[in-house]
Amino acid sequence: PPAPPPTRQERATGMTDRQSYDFIVVSNRLPVDRIIDPDGTARWQRSPGGLVTALEPVMRASDGAWVGWAGKADLELEPFTIDDTYLVPVPLSADEVADYYEGFSNDTLWPLYHDVIAPPTYHREWWDAYVRVNRRFAEASAAIAAEGATVWVQDYQLQLVPKMLRELRPDLVIGFFNHIPFPPYGIYAQLPWRRQIVEGLLGADVIGFQRVADAGNFTRAVRRLYGANSTKGSAVRVPVAQGEAPRTAIAKAFPISIDAAMFEEMARRPEIQARAAEIRSELGNPDTIYLGVDRLDYTKGIRHRLKAFGELLRDGRTTAGESVLVQVASPSRERVEAYMQLRDEIELTVGRINGDYATIGHTAIAYLHHGYPREEMVALYLAADVMLVTALRDGMNLVAKEYVACRHDNDGVLILSEFAGAADELKNALLVNPHDIEGLKDAMTVAAGMPQRERASRMRALRKRVRENDVARWSQAFLAELAAAKGAR
Ligand code: G6P
């Protein structure tokens, strides 16, 4: 029998010679950032990203291991422990970062899965790197998994891992969660490797998606590839080689969420509330602060939002001084051409609008090309009268949920794109089609003038939803489905 996994103490001290784990998360990025101090020493810090935030409470509770890339090319690192989690770095060469991460993941799959908002690029060398790197992740996970362990693979960068892992370790229980949309077959079918990716995913016992529509798109893709009888409800009959035992995989929606209580607790801290008041006053105490918070990504509809705000200023429906738009755009995937182009366009537009409508005393758009610590984000959410989430396509959008979780004052208005997964749940937001610039302008005006009673009743309903469906519930629901799959074996 396999050796038992190391104890907490063994792991905390790094004194482990028995390294096998019952619960393993596999994602492209490890949940830590490598910080280089001024004196040149490197240290690790927990990173604040959406996926990491979502899994942090689960990892803390389960005493598990995490397999992922440390975020820098050509870095060979030994496994290490942080906050009770055993981290196993998977190295990527500079060429693999270019071909697997920037190329196939973020210039092929990302635009394809987001309804080809930007044109996907298909390169066979990128695909080869994707296969090679996915195999490395599968092998690293297989090497540390205890007999019968549960392995939870995350997101579009690793869609081949479930099948590879099952081939290496048929004893494992394997889950996969896709954090981004799964496109309709008419779009998905463009992918030269569409069959290999579906086969890769079907290596999992449970394949989770954000929306019911995404799960539906996936099961339809399975039927197109394997025939009408290959699915029944959420159950997929997995095609197996002759002589192999038949298997069923479950494809279902599990909408991801946030640690709502943690955001609310932060938003109640006096120093964060003081910071929110300070932000308002530094912006000149305008009537309306509009806020956008996004990775600088073409799926987020930042251009549409800027256009709408610029036109409101042009039409005299508001002025700088009366309103300000704060746009936090955190740097992302900066070596991918489409992201470079987007940054140029956005910065040109911001410059034009400010040039045309700002005054010496009042800016129109406060544009911030940085990431910020969570405390500052919470202060911004509290300071904002209107939150603008205008994504053209988004798996979920956790910013919308964070805003809601922070507004314990039952105030603030959420404008939310119909094309974000969050719109399935957050029905009491002002839902918009971001392509409809007139509609977006009207919603922004309505939000700014919405009576307090209506703001409060909408926010209360939104908050109830976010509080009840938090990230703990998400992971419990997924892991319960996975446990049921294990039981059914
Ligand atoms: C999205 C993806 C994640 C990804 C994150 C940041 O939320 O679903 O898998 O980690 O964006 O992007 P990056 O390329 O910097 O990891």
Short mmCIF file of C-alpha atoms and ligand atoms in Angstrom, two decimals:
data_model
loop_
_atom_site.label_atom_id
_atom_site.label_comp_id
_atom_site.label_asym_id
_atom_site.label_seq_id
_atom_site.Cartn_x
_atom_site.Cartn_y
_atom_site.Cartn_z
CA PRO A 1 0.00 0.00 0.00
CA PRO A 2 1.16 3.58 -0.62
CA ALA A 3 2.78 5.48 2.27
CA PRO A 4 0.42 7.81 4.14
CA PRO A 5 0.71 11.49 3.23
CA PRO A 6 3.03 13.57 5.45
CA THR A 7 1.64 15.27 8.49
CA ARG A 8 1.11 19.00 8.75
CA GLN A 9 4.22 19.34 10.85
CA GLU A 10 6.38 17.36 8.49
CA ARG A 11 5.20 19.50 5.67
CA ALA A 12 5.58 22.80 7.51
CA THR A 13 9.18 21.98 8.30
CA GLY A 14 9.82 20.62 4.84
CA MET A 15 10.92 17.35 6.45
CA THR A 16 9.00 15.08 4.15
CA ASP A 17 10.20 11.92 2.63
CA ARG A 18 6.72 10.52 2.05
CA GLN A 19 5.27 12.78 -0.60
CA SER A 20 1.92 11.52 -1.65
CA TYR A 21 -1.28 13.47 -1.39
CA ASP A 22 -4.97 12.65 -1.33
CA PHE A 23 -6.11 15.97 -2.80
CA ILE A 24 -4.24 17.75 -5.57
CA VAL A 25 -5.10 20.90 -7.50
CA VAL A 26 -3.43 21.34 -10.89
CA SER A 27 -3.46 24.73 -12.58
CA ASN A 28 -1.28 26.60 -15.03
CA ARG A 29 -0.15 29.02 -12.33
CA LEU A 30 0.83 28.22 -8.79
CA PRO A 31 -1.13 30.33 -6.27
CA VAL A 32 1.97 32.39 -5.41
CA ASP A 33 4.01 35.20 -6.94
CA ARG A 34 7.77 35.30 -6.85
CA ILE A 35 8.86 38.62 -5.35
CA ILE A 36 12.45 39.80 -5.69
CA ASP A 37 13.37 42.11 -2.80
CA PRO A 38 15.66 45.12 -3.36
CA ASP A 39 18.58 43.15 -1.91
CA GLY A 40 18.06 40.53 -4.61
CA THR A 41 16.57 37.74 -2.47
CA ALA A 42 13.54 35.95 -3.83
CA ARG A 43 10.49 35.12 -1.72
CA TRP A 44 6.95 33.88 -2.36
CA GLN A 45 3.73 35.74 -1.77
CA ARG A 46 0.19 34.43 -2.18
CA SER A 47 -1.22 35.89 -5.38
CA PRO A 48 -4.57 37.69 -5.45
CA GLY A 49 -5.97 36.32 -8.77
CA GLY A 50 -9.54 35.14 -9.28
CA LEU A 51 -8.80 31.44 -9.48
CA VAL A 52 -6.46 31.59 -6.53
CA THR A 53 -8.96 33.49 -4.43
CA ALA A 54 -11.56 30.92 -5.31
CA LEU A 55 -9.50 27.91 -4.28
CA GLU A 56 -7.68 29.39 -1.30
CA PRO A 57 -10.27 28.39 1.32
CA VAL A 58 -10.53 24.86 -0.10
CA MET A 59 -6.79 24.36 -0.01
CA ARG A 60 -6.52 25.72 3.51
CA ALA A 61 -9.12 23.25 4.72
CA SER A 62 -7.89 20.19 2.86
CA ASP A 63 -4.15 20.19 3.54
CA GLY A 64 -3.44 19.30 -0.06
CA ALA A 65 -0.89 19.82 -2.80
CA TRP A 66 -0.88 22.18 -5.76
CA VAL A 67 0.90 21.55 -9.06
CA GLY A 68 1.59 24.55 -11.31
CA TRP A 69 3.99 26.87 -13.10
CA ALA A 70 5.86 29.45 -11.03
CA GLY A 71 5.22 32.16 -13.66
CA LYS A 72 8.75 32.65 -14.97
CA ALA A 73 10.61 30.87 -17.78
CA ASP A 74 13.56 28.56 -17.17
CA LEU A 75 13.11 28.30 -13.43
CA GLU A 76 13.90 24.85 -11.98
CA LEU A 77 12.58 24.82 -8.42
CA GLU A 78 12.23 22.21 -5.73
CA PRO A 79 8.76 21.72 -4.23
CA PHE A 80 8.09 23.93 -1.21
CA THR A 81 5.41 24.50 1.40
CA ILE A 82 3.43 27.67 1.99
CA ASP A 83 0.44 28.02 4.35
CA ASP A 84 0.12 24.24 4.72
CA THR A 85 -0.01 23.70 0.99
CA TYR A 86 2.67 21.63 -0.71
CA LEU A 87 3.55 23.37 -3.98
CA VAL A 88 5.10 21.51 -6.90
CA PRO A 89 6.54 23.87 -9.55
CA VAL A 90 6.37 22.67 -13.17
CA PRO A 91 9.17 24.29 -15.19
CA LEU A 92 8.59 25.88 -18.61
CA SER A 93 11.34 26.90 -21.01
CA ALA A 94 11.20 30.32 -22.70
CA ASP A 95 10.06 28.61 -25.92
CA GLU A 96 7.32 26.79 -24.05
CA VAL A 97 6.10 30.02 -22.47
CA ALA A 98 5.91 31.48 -25.98
CA ASP A 99 4.27 28.44 -27.62
CA TYR A 100 2.16 26.78 -24.91
CA TYR A 101 1.19 29.78 -22.71
CA GLU A 102 1.25 32.91 -24.88
CA GLY A 103 0.59 30.97 -28.08
CA PHE A 104 -1.81 28.04 -27.83
CA SER A 105 -3.43 28.98 -24.52
CA ASN A 106 -3.79 32.71 -25.00
CA ASP A 107 -3.72 33.29 -28.74
CA THR A 108 -5.60 30.16 -29.88
CA LEU A 109 -7.89 28.85 -27.14
CA TRP A 110 -8.63 32.13 -25.33
CA PRO A 111 -10.02 34.02 -28.36
CA LEU A 112 -11.71 30.86 -29.73
CA TYR A 113 -13.51 30.12 -26.46
CA HIS A 114 -14.56 33.78 -26.10
CA ASP A 115 -16.62 33.66 -29.30
CA VAL A 116 -13.73 34.75 -31.55
CA ILE A 117 -13.93 38.38 -30.37
CA ALA A 118 -10.31 38.46 -31.57
CA PRO A 119 -9.18 36.10 -34.33
CA PRO A 120 -7.57 32.89 -33.01
CA THR A 121 -4.23 31.85 -34.47
CA TYR A 122 -3.64 28.19 -35.31
CA HIS A 123 -0.04 26.98 -35.32
CA ARG A 124 0.96 23.34 -35.27
CA GLU A 125 4.13 24.07 -33.27
CA TRP A 126 2.00 25.70 -30.58
CA TRP A 127 -0.17 22.61 -30.42
CA ASP A 128 2.90 20.37 -30.08
CA ALA A 129 4.09 22.50 -27.14
CA TYR A 130 0.61 22.34 -25.57
CA VAL A 131 0.66 18.52 -25.72
CA ARG A 132 4.18 18.36 -24.34
CA VAL A 133 3.51 20.74 -21.45
CA ASN A 134 0.16 19.13 -20.59
CA ARG A 135 2.00 15.80 -20.34
CA ARG A 136 4.53 17.33 -17.96
CA PHE A 137 1.71 18.56 -15.70
CA ALA A 138 0.06 15.13 -15.80
CA GLU A 139 3.31 13.38 -14.89
CA ALA A 140 4.07 15.79 -12.04
CA SER A 141 0.58 15.17 -10.61
CA ALA A 142 0.74 11.38 -11.06
CA ALA A 143 4.05 11.33 -9.19
CA ILE A 144 2.65 12.81 -5.97
CA ALA A 145 -0.87 11.36 -5.94
CA ALA A 146 -1.71 8.78 -3.28
CA GLU A 147 -3.63 5.63 -4.30
CA GLY A 148 -7.20 6.64 -5.20
CA ALA A 149 -6.45 10.37 -4.69
CA THR A 150 -8.68 13.14 -5.99
CA VAL A 151 -7.05 15.42 -8.56
CA TRP A 152 -8.78 18.62 -9.63
CA VAL A 153 -7.46 20.09 -12.89
CA GLN A 154 -8.21 23.75 -13.65
CA ASP A 155 -8.91 25.61 -16.84
CA TYR A 156 -8.29 25.78 -20.56
CA GLN A 157 -4.49 25.64 -20.40
CA LEU A 158 -4.65 22.00 -19.21
CA GLN A 159 -7.47 20.32 -21.11
CA LEU A 160 -5.39 17.29 -22.09
CA VAL A 161 -4.30 16.55 -18.52
CA PRO A 162 -7.40 14.51 -17.46
CA LYS A 163 -6.91 11.87 -20.16
CA MET A 164 -3.12 11.77 -19.75
CA LEU A 165 -3.48 11.44 -16.01
CA ARG A 166 -6.02 8.64 -16.28
CA GLU A 167 -3.69 6.70 -18.57
CA LEU A 168 -0.86 7.08 -16.06
CA ARG A 169 -3.01 6.46 -12.98
CA PRO A 170 -6.37 4.72 -13.58
CA ASP A 171 -6.92 4.65 -9.79
CA LEU A 172 -7.34 8.44 -9.49
CA VAL A 173 -10.59 10.36 -9.30
CA ILE A 174 -10.23 13.24 -11.72
CA GLY A 175 -12.16 16.50 -11.90
CA PHE A 176 -11.81 19.28 -14.43
CA PHE A 177 -13.19 22.80 -14.18
CA ASN A 178 -13.28 25.19 -17.12
CA HIS A 179 -13.17 28.77 -15.83
CA ILE A 180 -13.85 30.34 -19.21
CA PRO A 181 -16.80 29.85 -21.58
CA PHE A 182 -17.13 26.77 -23.76
CA PRO A 183 -18.15 27.99 -27.23
CA PRO A 184 -20.97 26.76 -29.48
CA TYR A 185 -19.93 23.97 -31.83
CA GLY A 186 -20.06 26.23 -34.90
CA ILE A 187 -17.14 28.14 -33.40
CA TYR A 188 -15.43 25.29 -31.58
CA ALA A 189 -15.33 23.29 -34.81
CA GLN A 190 -12.68 25.67 -36.19
CA LEU A 191 -10.12 24.11 -33.88
CA PRO A 192 -7.94 21.69 -35.88
CA TRP A 193 -7.48 19.64 -32.67
CA ARG A 194 -11.13 19.72 -31.57
CA ARG A 195 -11.33 15.95 -31.18
CA GLN A 196 -8.14 15.64 -29.13
CA ILE A 197 -9.30 18.36 -26.71
CA VAL A 198 -12.71 16.76 -26.15
CA GLU A 199 -11.00 13.40 -25.60
CA GLY A 200 -8.61 15.04 -23.16
CA LEU A 201 -11.49 16.48 -21.13
CA LEU A 202 -13.38 13.19 -21.16
CA GLY A 203 -10.54 11.68 -19.15
CA ALA A 204 -12.18 13.39 -16.16
CA ASP A 205 -14.98 11.89 -14.06
CA VAL A 206 -16.63 15.30 -13.68
CA ILE A 207 -16.21 18.20 -16.13
CA GLY A 208 -17.44 21.46 -14.63
CA PHE A 209 -18.49 24.61 -16.48
CA GLN A 210 -19.56 28.07 -15.36
CA ARG A 211 -22.96 28.26 -17.07
CA VAL A 212 -25.59 25.72 -18.07
CA ALA A 213 -25.05 27.03 -21.62
CA ASP A 214 -21.35 26.09 -21.50
CA ALA A 215 -22.11 22.54 -20.34
CA GLY A 216 -24.71 22.34 -23.13
CA ASN A 217 -22.19 23.52 -25.74
CA PHE A 218 -19.79 20.85 -24.54
CA THR A 219 -22.28 17.97 -24.63
CA ARG A 220 -23.42 19.12 -28.08
CA ALA A 221 -19.78 19.04 -29.23
CA VAL A 222 -19.53 15.48 -27.89
CA ARG A 223 -22.65 14.48 -29.84
CA ARG A 224 -21.35 16.03 -33.03
CA LEU A 225 -18.09 14.14 -32.67
CA TYR A 226 -19.35 10.81 -31.29
CA GLY A 227 -22.97 10.55 -32.30
CA ALA A 228 -26.40 11.35 -30.92
CA ASN A 229 -26.40 8.56 -28.33
CA SER A 230 -23.18 9.59 -26.65
CA THR A 231 -24.85 11.84 -24.05
CA LYS A 232 -27.92 11.67 -21.86
CA GLY A 233 -28.61 14.73 -19.75
CA SER A 234 -25.36 15.59 -18.03
CA ALA A 235 -23.96 12.08 -18.49
CA VAL A 236 -21.51 11.43 -21.30
CA ARG A 237 -20.74 7.90 -22.45
CA VAL A 238 -16.99 8.04 -22.90
CA PRO A 239 -15.77 6.32 -26.06
CA VAL A 240 -13.21 3.69 -25.01
CA ALA A 241 -10.96 1.32 -26.90
CA GLN A 242 -12.19 -2.21 -27.54
CA GLY A 243 -11.92 -4.39 -24.47
CA GLU A 244 -11.80 -1.40 -22.10
CA ALA A 245 -14.49 -1.03 -19.45
CA PRO A 246 -17.17 1.52 -20.41
CA ARG A 247 -17.18 4.78 -18.45
CA THR A 248 -19.44 7.73 -17.86
CA ALA A 249 -18.33 11.32 -17.32
CA ILE A 250 -20.57 14.06 -15.92
CA ALA A 251 -20.62 17.48 -17.65
CA LYS A 252 -22.42 20.07 -15.53
CA ALA A 253 -22.56 23.72 -14.54
CA PHE A 254 -21.03 24.85 -11.22
CA PRO A 255 -20.96 28.65 -11.23
CA ILE A 256 -17.86 29.80 -9.39
CA SER A 257 -17.97 32.49 -6.72
CA ILE A 258 -15.92 34.36 -4.14
CA ASP A 259 -15.27 34.31 -0.41
CA ALA A 260 -18.11 36.76 0.16
CA ALA A 261 -17.72 36.92 3.95
CA MET A 262 -14.06 37.82 3.61
CA PHE A 263 -14.87 40.72 1.27
CA GLU A 264 -17.65 41.93 3.53
CA GLU A 265 -15.39 41.75 6.58
CA MET A 266 -12.78 43.85 4.79
CA ALA A 267 -15.38 46.36 3.66
CA ARG A 268 -16.44 46.86 7.30
CA ARG A 269 -12.93 47.74 8.47
CA PRO A 270 -12.78 51.40 9.53
CA GLU A 271 -9.44 52.03 7.80
CA ILE A 272 -10.80 50.72 4.50
CA GLN A 273 -13.91 52.87 4.82
CA ALA A 274 -11.68 55.86 5.57
CA ARG A 275 -9.68 55.05 2.44
CA ALA A 276 -12.92 54.95 0.41
CA ALA A 277 -13.84 58.44 1.66
CA GLU A 278 -10.34 59.62 0.85
CA ILE A 279 -10.63 58.27 -2.71
CA ARG A 280 -13.89 60.18 -3.19
CA SER A 281 -12.39 63.37 -1.92
CA GLU A 282 -9.21 62.97 -3.98
CA LEU A 283 -11.45 62.65 -7.03
CA GLY A 284 -13.07 65.98 -6.07
CA ASN A 285 -16.25 64.54 -4.50
CA PRO A 286 -18.09 64.07 -7.79
CA ASP A 287 -21.80 63.15 -7.86
CA THR A 288 -21.08 59.87 -9.59
CA ILE A 289 -18.02 57.67 -9.56
CA TYR A 290 -18.17 55.00 -12.24
CA LEU A 291 -15.72 52.16 -11.73
CA GLY A 292 -14.27 49.53 -14.04
CA VAL A 293 -11.87 46.85 -12.75
CA ASP A 294 -10.45 44.41 -15.26
CA ARG A 295 -7.40 42.63 -16.50
CA LEU A 296 -6.48 44.57 -19.63
CA ASP A 297 -8.17 42.07 -21.94
CA TYR A 298 -10.18 42.48 -25.14
CA THR A 299 -12.96 40.28 -23.74
CA LYS A 300 -13.76 42.83 -21.02
CA GLY A 301 -15.44 45.47 -23.22
CA ILE A 302 -13.31 48.31 -21.85
CA ARG A 303 -13.43 50.13 -25.19
CA HIS A 304 -17.24 49.98 -25.28
CA ARG A 305 -17.45 51.43 -21.79
CA LEU A 306 -15.01 54.25 -22.66
CA LYS A 307 -16.96 55.02 -25.79
CA ALA A 308 -20.23 55.24 -23.89
CA PHE A 309 -18.74 57.49 -21.22
CA GLY A 310 -17.06 59.70 -23.84
CA GLU A 311 -20.38 60.14 -25.63
CA LEU A 312 -22.21 61.03 -22.41
CA LEU A 313 -19.64 63.81 -21.95
CA ARG A 314 -19.88 64.85 -25.62
CA ASP A 315 -23.68 64.99 -25.49
CA GLY A 316 -23.59 67.06 -22.31
CA ARG A 317 -25.50 64.37 -20.39
CA THR A 318 -22.76 64.63 -17.76
CA THR A 319 -19.56 66.62 -17.22
CA ALA A 320 -16.11 66.02 -15.76
CA GLY A 321 -16.55 67.23 -12.23
CA GLU A 322 -20.05 65.82 -12.02
CA SER A 323 -18.86 62.31 -13.02
CA VAL A 324 -15.62 60.48 -13.17
CA LEU A 325 -14.77 57.06 -14.55
CA VAL A 326 -12.08 55.20 -12.62
CA GLN A 327 -10.68 52.43 -14.80
CA VAL A 328 -8.29 49.98 -13.22
CA ALA A 329 -6.75 47.91 -16.02
CA SER A 330 -4.22 45.47 -14.63
CA PRO A 331 -1.43 44.45 -17.00
CA SER A 332 -1.95 41.04 -18.58
CA ARG A 333 -0.29 38.80 -21.21
CA GLU A 334 1.75 41.74 -22.41
CA ARG A 335 3.77 39.85 -24.99
CA VAL A 336 0.70 38.72 -26.96
CA GLU A 337 0.11 41.02 -29.95
CA ALA A 338 -3.65 41.42 -29.45
CA TYR A 339 -3.03 42.65 -25.90
CA MET A 340 -0.39 45.16 -27.02
CA GLN A 341 -2.79 46.51 -29.63
CA LEU A 342 -5.63 46.74 -27.14
CA ARG A 343 -3.48 48.67 -24.69
CA ASP A 344 -2.55 51.20 -27.37
CA GLU A 345 -6.18 51.67 -28.40
CA ILE A 346 -7.40 52.09 -24.85
CA GLU A 347 -4.68 54.51 -23.89
CA LEU A 348 -5.29 56.55 -27.04
CA THR A 349 -9.01 56.72 -26.25
CA VAL A 350 -8.45 57.67 -22.60
CA GLY A 351 -6.05 60.40 -23.68
CA ARG A 352 -8.53 61.75 -26.25
CA ILE A 353 -11.46 61.80 -23.83
CA ASN A 354 -9.43 63.47 -21.10
CA GLY A 355 -8.00 65.92 -23.62
CA ASP A 356 -11.46 66.84 -24.82
CA TYR A 357 -13.45 66.92 -21.57
CA ALA A 358 -11.21 67.11 -18.48
CA THR A 359 -10.51 70.47 -16.84
CA ILE A 360 -7.53 71.52 -14.77
CA GLY A 361 -9.40 70.64 -11.61
CA HIS A 362 -11.37 67.60 -12.81
CA THR A 363 -10.24 64.56 -14.70
CA ALA A 364 -12.81 62.65 -16.77
CA ILE A 365 -11.15 59.23 -16.64
CA ALA A 366 -8.69 58.12 -13.98
CA TYR A 367 -6.88 55.33 -15.81
CA LEU A 368 -4.68 53.07 -13.71
CA HIS A 369 -2.54 50.46 -15.43
CA HIS A 370 -1.61 48.54 -12.28
CA GLY A 371 -2.69 45.72 -10.09
CA TYR A 372 -3.64 46.73 -6.54
CA PRO A 373 -3.75 44.95 -3.22
CA ARG A 374 -7.13 43.62 -2.17
CA GLU A 375 -7.57 46.34 0.50
CA GLU A 376 -7.35 49.07 -2.10
CA MET A 377 -9.81 47.26 -4.38
CA VAL A 378 -12.34 46.99 -1.57
CA ALA A 379 -11.96 50.72 -0.83
CA LEU A 380 -12.56 51.45 -4.53
CA TYR A 381 -15.69 49.27 -4.55
CA LEU A 382 -17.00 51.19 -1.54
CA ALA A 383 -16.21 54.51 -3.17
CA ALA A 384 -17.92 53.65 -6.48
CA ASP A 385 -21.54 54.62 -7.10
CA VAL A 386 -21.78 52.57 -10.26
CA MET A 387 -19.79 49.43 -11.09
CA LEU A 388 -19.35 48.80 -14.81
CA VAL A 389 -18.91 45.18 -15.91
CA THR A 390 -19.34 45.33 -19.68
CA ALA A 391 -17.59 42.16 -20.83
CA LEU A 392 -18.26 41.05 -24.40
CA ARG A 393 -17.82 37.47 -23.18
CA ASP A 394 -16.71 36.30 -19.76
CA GLY A 395 -16.77 32.88 -18.10
CA MET A 396 -18.12 34.31 -14.84
CA ASN A 397 -16.64 37.70 -13.82
CA LEU A 398 -15.81 37.70 -10.13
CA VAL A 399 -15.40 41.48 -9.99
CA ALA A 400 -19.18 41.80 -10.20
CA LYS A 401 -19.56 39.47 -7.21
CA GLU A 402 -16.81 41.22 -5.26
CA TYR A 403 -18.53 44.58 -5.68
CA VAL A 404 -21.81 43.17 -4.41
CA ALA A 405 -20.15 41.38 -1.48
CA CYS A 406 -18.51 44.63 -0.35
CA ARG A 407 -21.68 46.75 -0.41
CA HIS A 408 -23.00 45.98 3.09
CA ASP A 409 -24.45 49.50 3.01
CA ASN A 410 -26.94 48.15 0.42
CA ASP A 411 -25.95 50.93 -1.89
CA GLY A 412 -24.25 51.19 -5.28
CA VAL A 413 -25.52 50.04 -8.68
CA LEU A 414 -24.10 47.15 -10.68
CA ILE A 415 -24.25 47.43 -14.46
CA LEU A 416 -23.63 43.94 -15.78
CA SER A 417 -23.18 42.55 -19.27
CA GLU A 418 -25.57 39.81 -20.36
CA PHE A 419 -22.51 38.09 -21.79
CA ALA A 420 -20.81 37.53 -18.44
CA GLY A 421 -21.58 34.22 -16.72
CA ALA A 422 -22.51 36.21 -13.61
CA ALA A 423 -25.60 37.52 -15.42
CA ASP A 424 -27.24 34.09 -15.03
CA GLU A 425 -27.32 34.67 -11.27
CA LEU A 426 -27.23 38.44 -10.73
CA LYS A 427 -30.59 39.23 -12.27
CA ASN A 428 -31.10 42.31 -10.11
CA ALA A 429 -28.22 44.15 -11.74
CA LEU A 430 -28.91 46.54 -14.61
CA LEU A 431 -28.27 44.06 -17.41
CA VAL A 432 -26.84 45.50 -20.61
CA ASN A 433 -25.75 44.48 -24.07
CA PRO A 434 -22.34 46.21 -24.26
CA HIS A 435 -22.47 46.31 -28.07
CA ASP A 436 -25.52 48.57 -27.81
CA ILE A 437 -23.75 51.82 -26.96
CA GLU A 438 -27.01 53.79 -26.70
CA GLY A 439 -28.40 51.20 -24.29
CA LEU A 440 -25.21 51.30 -22.27
CA LYS A 441 -25.32 55.12 -22.09
CA ASP A 442 -28.92 54.98 -20.92
CA ALA A 443 -28.10 52.39 -18.27
CA MET A 444 -25.22 54.55 -17.02
CA THR A 445 -27.55 57.55 -16.76
CA VAL A 446 -30.28 55.52 -15.07
CA ALA A 447 -27.76 54.10 -12.60
CA ALA A 448 -26.45 57.56 -11.70
CA GLY A 449 -29.97 58.82 -11.04
CA MET A 450 -31.49 55.71 -9.48
CA PRO A 451 -33.53 56.48 -6.34
CA GLN A 452 -32.04 55.23 -3.10
CA ARG A 453 -34.93 52.81 -2.43
CA GLU A 454 -34.44 51.04 -5.73
CA ARG A 455 -30.67 50.89 -5.26
CA ALA A 456 -31.17 49.32 -1.84
CA SER A 457 -33.75 46.76 -2.92
CA ARG A 458 -31.67 45.63 -5.91
CA MET A 459 -28.48 45.45 -3.86
CA ARG A 460 -30.18 43.46 -1.11
CA ALA A 461 -31.34 40.85 -3.61
CA LEU A 462 -27.89 40.69 -5.22
CA ARG A 463 -26.19 40.34 -1.87
CA LYS A 464 -28.44 37.50 -0.80
CA ARG A 465 -27.49 35.58 -3.91
CA VAL A 466 -23.75 36.16 -3.55
CA ARG A 467 -23.75 35.39 0.16
CA GLU A 468 -25.64 32.14 -0.32
CA ASN A 469 -23.63 30.94 -3.30
CA ASP A 470 -20.11 31.61 -2.16
CA VAL A 471 -16.93 29.87 -3.21
CA ALA A 472 -17.11 27.32 -0.41
CA ARG A 473 -20.45 26.20 -1.78
CA TRP A 474 -19.03 26.04 -5.30
CA SER A 475 -16.15 23.77 -4.34
CA GLN A 476 -18.37 21.64 -2.09
CA ALA A 477 -20.85 21.12 -4.92
CA PHE A 478 -18.10 20.15 -7.35
CA LEU A 479 -16.29 17.88 -4.91
CA ALA A 480 -19.55 16.22 -3.86
CA GLU A 481 -20.24 15.39 -7.51
CA LEU A 482 -16.72 14.01 -7.76
CA ALA A 483 -17.17 11.93 -4.60
CA ALA A 484 -20.40 10.53 -6.06
CA ALA A 485 -18.50 9.61 -9.22
CA LYS A 486 -15.93 7.81 -7.08
CA GLY A 487 -18.67 5.96 -5.22
CA ALA A 488 -20.28 4.89 -8.49
CA ARG A 489 -17.13 3.11 -9.68
C1 G6P B 1 -8.51 34.01 -16.35
C2 G6P B 1 -8.24 32.53 -16.54
C3 G6P B 1 -7.21 32.03 -15.53
C4 G6P B 1 -5.98 32.91 -15.57
C5 G6P B 1 -6.35 34.37 -15.34
C6 G6P B 1 -5.14 35.32 -15.42
O1 G6P B 1 -9.22 34.24 -15.18
O2 G6P B 1 -9.45 31.80 -16.45
O3 G6P B 1 -6.86 30.70 -15.82
O4 G6P B 1 -5.04 32.50 -14.62
O5 G6P B 1 -7.29 34.75 -16.32
O6 G6P B 1 -4.45 35.18 -16.64
P1 G6P B 1 -2.94 34.69 -16.71
O7 G6P B 1 -2.71 34.39 -18.17
O8 G6P B 1 -2.12 35.84 -16.24
O9 G6P B 1 -2.76 33.49 -15.84
#
